[in-house]
Short mmCIF file of C-alpha atoms and ligand atoms in Angstrom, two decimals:
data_model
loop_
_atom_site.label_atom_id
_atom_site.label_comp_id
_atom_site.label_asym_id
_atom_site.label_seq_id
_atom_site.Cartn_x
_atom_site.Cartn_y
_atom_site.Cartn_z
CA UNK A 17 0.00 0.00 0.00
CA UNK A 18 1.41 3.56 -0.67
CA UNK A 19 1.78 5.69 2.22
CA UNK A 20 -0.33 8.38 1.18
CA UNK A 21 -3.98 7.51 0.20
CA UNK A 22 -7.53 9.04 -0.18
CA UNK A 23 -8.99 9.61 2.59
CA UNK A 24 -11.83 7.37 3.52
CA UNK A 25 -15.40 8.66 3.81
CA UNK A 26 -15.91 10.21 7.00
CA UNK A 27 -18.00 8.46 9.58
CA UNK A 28 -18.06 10.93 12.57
CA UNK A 29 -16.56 13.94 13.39
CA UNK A 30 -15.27 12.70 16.94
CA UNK A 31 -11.69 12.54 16.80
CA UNK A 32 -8.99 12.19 19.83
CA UNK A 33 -5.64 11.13 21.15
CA UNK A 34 -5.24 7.98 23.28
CA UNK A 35 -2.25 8.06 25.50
CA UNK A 36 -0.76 7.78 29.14
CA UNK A 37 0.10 10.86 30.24
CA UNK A 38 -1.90 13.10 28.12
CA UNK A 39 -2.39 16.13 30.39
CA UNK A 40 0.14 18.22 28.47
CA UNK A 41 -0.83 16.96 24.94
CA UNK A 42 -0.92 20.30 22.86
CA UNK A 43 -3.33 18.34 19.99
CA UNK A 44 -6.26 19.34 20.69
CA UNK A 45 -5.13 23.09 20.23
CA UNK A 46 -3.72 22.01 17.10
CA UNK A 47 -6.38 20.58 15.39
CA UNK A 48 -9.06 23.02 17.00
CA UNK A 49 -6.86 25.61 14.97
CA UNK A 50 -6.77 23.03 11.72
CA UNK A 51 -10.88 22.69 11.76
CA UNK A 52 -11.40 26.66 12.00
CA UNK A 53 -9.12 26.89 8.78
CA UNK A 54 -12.11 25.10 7.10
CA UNK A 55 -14.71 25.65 9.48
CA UNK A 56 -15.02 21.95 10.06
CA UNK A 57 -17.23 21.34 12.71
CA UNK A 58 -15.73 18.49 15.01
CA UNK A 59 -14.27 17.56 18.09
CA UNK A 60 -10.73 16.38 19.28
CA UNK A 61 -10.36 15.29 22.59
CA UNK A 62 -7.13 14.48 24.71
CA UNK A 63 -7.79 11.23 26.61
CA UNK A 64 -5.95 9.39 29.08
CA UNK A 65 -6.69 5.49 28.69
CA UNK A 66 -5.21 3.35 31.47
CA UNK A 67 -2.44 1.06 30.56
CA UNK A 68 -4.77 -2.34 30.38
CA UNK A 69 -7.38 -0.44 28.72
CA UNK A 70 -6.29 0.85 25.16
CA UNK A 71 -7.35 -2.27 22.93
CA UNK A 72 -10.62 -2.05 24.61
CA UNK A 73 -10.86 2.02 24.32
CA UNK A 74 -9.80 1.78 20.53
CA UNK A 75 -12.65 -0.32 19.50
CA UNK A 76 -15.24 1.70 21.63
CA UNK A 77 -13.93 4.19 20.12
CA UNK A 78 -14.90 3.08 16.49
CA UNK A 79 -18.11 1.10 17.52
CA UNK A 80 -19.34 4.24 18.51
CA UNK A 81 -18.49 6.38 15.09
CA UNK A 82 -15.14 8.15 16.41
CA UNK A 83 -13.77 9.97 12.56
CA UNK A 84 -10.08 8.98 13.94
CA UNK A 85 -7.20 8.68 16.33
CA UNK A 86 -4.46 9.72 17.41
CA UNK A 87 -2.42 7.52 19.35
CA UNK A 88 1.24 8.60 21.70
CA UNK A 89 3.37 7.26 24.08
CA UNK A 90 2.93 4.59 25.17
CA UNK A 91 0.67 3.13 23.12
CA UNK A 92 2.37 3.42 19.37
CA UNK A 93 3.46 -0.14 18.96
CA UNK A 94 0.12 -1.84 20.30
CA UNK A 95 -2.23 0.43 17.82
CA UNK A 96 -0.29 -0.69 14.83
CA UNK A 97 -0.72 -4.33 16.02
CA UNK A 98 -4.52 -4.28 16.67
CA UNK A 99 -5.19 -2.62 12.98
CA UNK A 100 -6.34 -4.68 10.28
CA UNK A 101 -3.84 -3.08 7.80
CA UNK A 102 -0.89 -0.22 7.37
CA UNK A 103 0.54 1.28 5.37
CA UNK A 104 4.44 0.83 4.41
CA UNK A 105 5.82 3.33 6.84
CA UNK A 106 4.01 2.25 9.73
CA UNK A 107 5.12 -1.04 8.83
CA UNK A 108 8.68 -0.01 8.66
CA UNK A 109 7.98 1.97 11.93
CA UNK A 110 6.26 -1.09 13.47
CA UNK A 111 4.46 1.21 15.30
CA UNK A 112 1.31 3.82 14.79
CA UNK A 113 0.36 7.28 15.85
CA UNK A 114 -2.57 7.51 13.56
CA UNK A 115 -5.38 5.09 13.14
CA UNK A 116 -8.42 5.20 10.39
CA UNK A 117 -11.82 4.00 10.23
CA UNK A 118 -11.70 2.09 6.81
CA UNK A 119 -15.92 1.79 5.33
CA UNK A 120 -15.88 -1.77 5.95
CA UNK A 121 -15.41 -1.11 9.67
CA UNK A 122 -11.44 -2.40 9.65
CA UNK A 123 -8.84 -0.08 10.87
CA UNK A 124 -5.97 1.40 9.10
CA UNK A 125 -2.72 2.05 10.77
CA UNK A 126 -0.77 4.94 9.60
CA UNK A 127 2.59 6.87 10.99
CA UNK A 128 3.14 10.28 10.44
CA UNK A 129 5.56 11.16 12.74
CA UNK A 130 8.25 11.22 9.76
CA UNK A 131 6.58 12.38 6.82
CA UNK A 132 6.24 15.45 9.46
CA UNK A 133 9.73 15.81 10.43
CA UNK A 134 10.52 15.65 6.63
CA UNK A 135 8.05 18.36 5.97
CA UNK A 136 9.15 20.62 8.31
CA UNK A 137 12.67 20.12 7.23
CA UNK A 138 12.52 20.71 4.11
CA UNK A 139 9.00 23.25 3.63
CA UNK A 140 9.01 24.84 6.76
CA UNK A 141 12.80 25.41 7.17
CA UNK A 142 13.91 24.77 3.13
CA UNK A 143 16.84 22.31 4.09
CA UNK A 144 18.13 20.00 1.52
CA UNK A 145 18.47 16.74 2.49
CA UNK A 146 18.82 14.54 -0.98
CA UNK A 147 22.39 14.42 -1.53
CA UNK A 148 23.16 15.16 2.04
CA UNK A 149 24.74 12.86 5.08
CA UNK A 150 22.36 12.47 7.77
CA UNK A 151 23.13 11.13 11.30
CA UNK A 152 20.53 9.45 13.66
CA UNK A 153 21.00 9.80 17.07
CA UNK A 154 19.43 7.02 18.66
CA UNK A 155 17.93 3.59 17.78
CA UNK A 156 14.68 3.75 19.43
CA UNK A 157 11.02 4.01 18.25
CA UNK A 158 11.31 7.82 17.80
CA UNK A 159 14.10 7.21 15.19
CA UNK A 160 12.63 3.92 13.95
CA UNK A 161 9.50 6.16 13.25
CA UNK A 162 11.18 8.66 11.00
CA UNK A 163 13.76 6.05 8.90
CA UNK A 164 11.80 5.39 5.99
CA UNK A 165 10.58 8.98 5.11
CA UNK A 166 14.18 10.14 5.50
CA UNK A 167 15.61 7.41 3.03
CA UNK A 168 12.33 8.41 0.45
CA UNK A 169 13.97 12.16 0.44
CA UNK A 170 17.32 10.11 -1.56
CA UNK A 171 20.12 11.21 0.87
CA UNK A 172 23.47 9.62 0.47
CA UNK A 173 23.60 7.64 3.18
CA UNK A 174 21.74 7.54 6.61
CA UNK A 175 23.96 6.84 9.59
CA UNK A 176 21.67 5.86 12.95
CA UNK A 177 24.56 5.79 15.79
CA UNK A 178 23.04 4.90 19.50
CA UNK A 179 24.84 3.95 22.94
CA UNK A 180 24.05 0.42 22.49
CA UNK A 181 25.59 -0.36 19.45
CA UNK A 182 24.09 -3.63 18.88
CA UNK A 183 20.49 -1.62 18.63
CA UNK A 184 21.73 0.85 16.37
CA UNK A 185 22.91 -2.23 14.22
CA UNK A 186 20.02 -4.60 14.18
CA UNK A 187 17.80 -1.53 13.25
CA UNK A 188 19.80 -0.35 10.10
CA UNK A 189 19.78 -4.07 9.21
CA UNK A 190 15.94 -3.83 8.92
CA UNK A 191 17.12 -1.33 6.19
CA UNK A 192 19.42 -3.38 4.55
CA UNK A 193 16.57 -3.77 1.20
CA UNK A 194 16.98 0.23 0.70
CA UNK A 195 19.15 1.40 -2.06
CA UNK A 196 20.26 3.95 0.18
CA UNK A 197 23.06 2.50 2.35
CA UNK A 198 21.81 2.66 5.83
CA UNK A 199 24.62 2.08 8.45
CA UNK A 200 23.99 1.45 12.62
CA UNK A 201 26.95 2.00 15.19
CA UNK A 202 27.76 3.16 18.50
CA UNK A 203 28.33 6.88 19.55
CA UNK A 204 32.47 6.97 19.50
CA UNK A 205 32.44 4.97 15.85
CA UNK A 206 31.25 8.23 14.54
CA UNK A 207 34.37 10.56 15.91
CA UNK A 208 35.82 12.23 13.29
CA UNK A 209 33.14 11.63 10.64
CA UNK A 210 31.11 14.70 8.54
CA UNK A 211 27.57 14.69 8.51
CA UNK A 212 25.45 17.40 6.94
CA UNK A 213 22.40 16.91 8.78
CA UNK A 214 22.23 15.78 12.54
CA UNK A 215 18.79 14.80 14.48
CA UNK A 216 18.19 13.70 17.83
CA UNK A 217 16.16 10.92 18.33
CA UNK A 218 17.54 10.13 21.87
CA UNK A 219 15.61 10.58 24.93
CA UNK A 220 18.66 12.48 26.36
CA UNK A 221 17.50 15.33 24.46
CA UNK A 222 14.47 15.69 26.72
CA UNK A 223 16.64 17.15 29.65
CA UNK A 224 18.01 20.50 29.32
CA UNK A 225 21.48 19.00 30.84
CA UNK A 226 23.98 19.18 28.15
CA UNK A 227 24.72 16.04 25.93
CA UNK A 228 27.85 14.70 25.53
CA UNK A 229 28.40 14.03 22.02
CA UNK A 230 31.02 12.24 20.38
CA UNK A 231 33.36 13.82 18.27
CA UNK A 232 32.20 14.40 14.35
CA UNK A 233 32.56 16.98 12.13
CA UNK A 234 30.36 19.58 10.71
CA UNK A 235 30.44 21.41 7.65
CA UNK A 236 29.02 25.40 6.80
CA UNK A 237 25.92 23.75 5.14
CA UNK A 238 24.85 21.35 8.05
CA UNK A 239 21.92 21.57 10.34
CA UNK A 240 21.09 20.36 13.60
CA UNK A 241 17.80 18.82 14.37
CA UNK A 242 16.19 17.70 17.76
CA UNK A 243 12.69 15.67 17.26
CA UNK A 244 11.84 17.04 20.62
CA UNK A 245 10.78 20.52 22.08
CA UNK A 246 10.59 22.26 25.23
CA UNK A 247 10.09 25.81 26.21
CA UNK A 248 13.74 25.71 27.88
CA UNK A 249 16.16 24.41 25.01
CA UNK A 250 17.50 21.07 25.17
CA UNK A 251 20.82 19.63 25.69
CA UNK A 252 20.98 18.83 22.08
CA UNK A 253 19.75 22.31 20.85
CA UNK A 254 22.49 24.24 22.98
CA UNK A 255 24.72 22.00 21.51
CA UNK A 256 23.53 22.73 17.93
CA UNK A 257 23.54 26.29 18.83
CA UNK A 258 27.02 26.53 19.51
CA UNK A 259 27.49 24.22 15.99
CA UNK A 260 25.70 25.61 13.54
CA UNK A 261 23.93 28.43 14.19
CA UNK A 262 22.40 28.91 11.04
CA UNK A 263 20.46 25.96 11.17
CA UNK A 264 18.79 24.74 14.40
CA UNK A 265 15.44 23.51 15.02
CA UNK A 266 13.17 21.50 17.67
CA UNK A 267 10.47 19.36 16.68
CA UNK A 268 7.36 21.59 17.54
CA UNK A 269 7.17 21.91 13.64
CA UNK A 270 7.20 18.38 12.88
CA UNK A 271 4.20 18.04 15.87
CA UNK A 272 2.03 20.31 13.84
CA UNK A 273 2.74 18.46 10.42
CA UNK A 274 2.24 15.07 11.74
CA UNK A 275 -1.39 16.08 13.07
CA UNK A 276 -1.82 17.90 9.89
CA UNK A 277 -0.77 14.52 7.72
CA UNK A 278 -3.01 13.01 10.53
CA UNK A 279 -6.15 16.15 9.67
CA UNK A 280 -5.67 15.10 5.73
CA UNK A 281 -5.73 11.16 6.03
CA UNK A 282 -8.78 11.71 8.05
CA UNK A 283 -10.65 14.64 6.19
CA UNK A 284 -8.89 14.89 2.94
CA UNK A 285 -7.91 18.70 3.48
CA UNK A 286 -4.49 19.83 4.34
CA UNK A 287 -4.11 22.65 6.91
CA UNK A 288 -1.73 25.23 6.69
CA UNK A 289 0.76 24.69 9.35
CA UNK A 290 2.65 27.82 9.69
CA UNK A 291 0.29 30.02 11.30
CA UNK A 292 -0.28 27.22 13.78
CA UNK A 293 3.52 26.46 14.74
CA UNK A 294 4.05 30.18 15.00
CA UNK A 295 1.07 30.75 17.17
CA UNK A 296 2.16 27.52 19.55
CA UNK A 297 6.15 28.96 19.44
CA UNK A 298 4.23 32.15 20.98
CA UNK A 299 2.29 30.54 23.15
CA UNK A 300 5.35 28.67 24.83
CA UNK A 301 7.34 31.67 24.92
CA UNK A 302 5.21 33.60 27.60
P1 ATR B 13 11.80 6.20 22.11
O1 ATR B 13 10.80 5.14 21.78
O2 ATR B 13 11.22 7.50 22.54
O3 ATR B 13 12.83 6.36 21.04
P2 ATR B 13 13.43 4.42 23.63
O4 ATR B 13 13.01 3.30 22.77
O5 ATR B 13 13.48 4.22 25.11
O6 ATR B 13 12.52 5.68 23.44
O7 ATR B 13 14.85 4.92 23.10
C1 ATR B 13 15.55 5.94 23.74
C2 ATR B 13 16.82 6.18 22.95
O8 ATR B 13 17.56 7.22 23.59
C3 ATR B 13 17.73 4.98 22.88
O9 ATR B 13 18.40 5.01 21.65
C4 ATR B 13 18.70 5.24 24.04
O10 ATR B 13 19.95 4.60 23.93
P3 ATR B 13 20.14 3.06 24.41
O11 ATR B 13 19.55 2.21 23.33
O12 ATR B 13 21.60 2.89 24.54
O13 ATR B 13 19.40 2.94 25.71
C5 ATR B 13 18.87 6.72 23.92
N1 ATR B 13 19.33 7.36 25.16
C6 ATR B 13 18.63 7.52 26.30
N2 ATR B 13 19.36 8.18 27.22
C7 ATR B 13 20.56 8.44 26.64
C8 ATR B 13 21.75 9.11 27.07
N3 ATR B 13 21.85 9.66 28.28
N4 ATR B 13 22.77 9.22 26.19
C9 ATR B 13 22.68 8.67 24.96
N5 ATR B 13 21.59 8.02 24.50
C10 ATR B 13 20.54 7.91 25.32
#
């Protein structure tokens, strides 16, 4: 199946987000500011399902009409294994954060965490990244997640380096059928190295303590990515700051356009993201 399809006829106009915490979940705002674009009349609630509960929740959810849903930590990996079907990146990602009511009553499983980051990479912030050498940092499911719509923009080779090397290896290995080579290693094998484009998929970015990184070189056209984002900068994006300063960004951008891939799969309408990113970047900064 391709990754991006029509979107299905819509049943309800009940959407949410399943997860555990939620309290701080900024996607209702989001997609309360997608549905005035179009004047879409619907709802989009932030729900916290108990850890026992979420296969049960899910198919309440869509016995009772519910348009679509959401789905974060820590329930990625379990909605893409209750679906009926996904699609190739959730596949790759073996995990979901977006799930559709198919006609029939089946459910699709979809990911769009990375077909966001991509997005706001390269429309938001216009960085090239075919023909560029891009570093994971990480092996986890937030960098599993975004592999596949990284090697679909044709870099020149996608490096995923992680503490535990053996991790970082056995998930480029997944990767192994890509034409794009697709290496895995641990933090010091990259000392020395040049990479043009550098995310953080680590959960070390989350503190504001600053990473130690490993050695590797940067060049004047690289750019420094962190899939996470905080009012206080992160480790990672001091770091950056300090490295490239031309080219730093969190991921608040790539949360808006993976609930706006999530709004179009859904609804068949794509929002426009900008005004939403810039009004949430406000809203964190006061
Ligand atoms: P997620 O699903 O959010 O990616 P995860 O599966 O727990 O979360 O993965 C967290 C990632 O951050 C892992 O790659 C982890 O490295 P290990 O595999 O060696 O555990 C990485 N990580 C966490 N804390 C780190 C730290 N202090 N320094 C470097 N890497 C760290």
């Amino acid at each position: 199946m391709t990754s991006e399809q029509a979107a299905p006829s819509i049943s309800s106009s009940a959407y949410a987000v399943f997860g555990n915490p939620i309290k701080h979940s900024k996607s209702p705002a989001i997609h309360s500011a997608f549905s005035e674009q179009f004047d879409d009349d619907i709802t989009y609630r932030a729900v916290r399902v108990e850890v026992d509960d979420f296969e049960l929740k899910v198919s309440r959810f869509f016995q009772r009409g519910g348009g679509g849903l959401n789905v974060t930590l820590p329930f990625k990996e379990r909605a893409f294994i209750l679906s009926d079907e996904a699609t190739d990146r959730a596949t790759r990602a073996r995990a979901a954060n977006c799930l559709i009511p198919l006609p029939d009553g089946s459910i699709r499983a979809d990911n769009t965490d990375g077909i966001g980051m991509v997005r706001d990479m390269v429309a938001n912030l216009g960085w090239q990244l075919s023909s560029r050498r891009v570093l994971l940092l990480g092996a986890g499911g937030a960098v599993r997640g975004v592999m596949q719509p990284l090697l679909m923009e044709n870099p020149t080779e996608l490096v995923v380096a992680n503490r535990t090397a053996q991790k970082a290896e056995a998930l480029a290995s997944e990767f192994a059928d890509q034409k794009i080579p697709v290496q895995g290693c641990g933090l010091d094998d990259i000392n020395g190295q040049s990479f043009d484009l550098i995310i953080n998929g680590t959960s070390a970015g989350l503190t504001t303590e600053l990473v130690s990184l490993p050695d590797f070189n940067l060049t004047e056209r690289s750019c420094c990515y962190d899939m996470m984002y905080s009012a206080e900068p992160t480790g990672f994006m001091r770091w950056a700051a300090s490295k490239t300063p031309w080219a730093v960004s969190d991921g608040l951008g790539m949360l808006v356009e993976q609930a706006a891939e999530s709004y179009f799969l859904w609804r068949g309408k794509r929002p426009d993201t900008l005004k939403v990113i810039q009004s949430l970047r406000h809203q964190m900064s006061i």
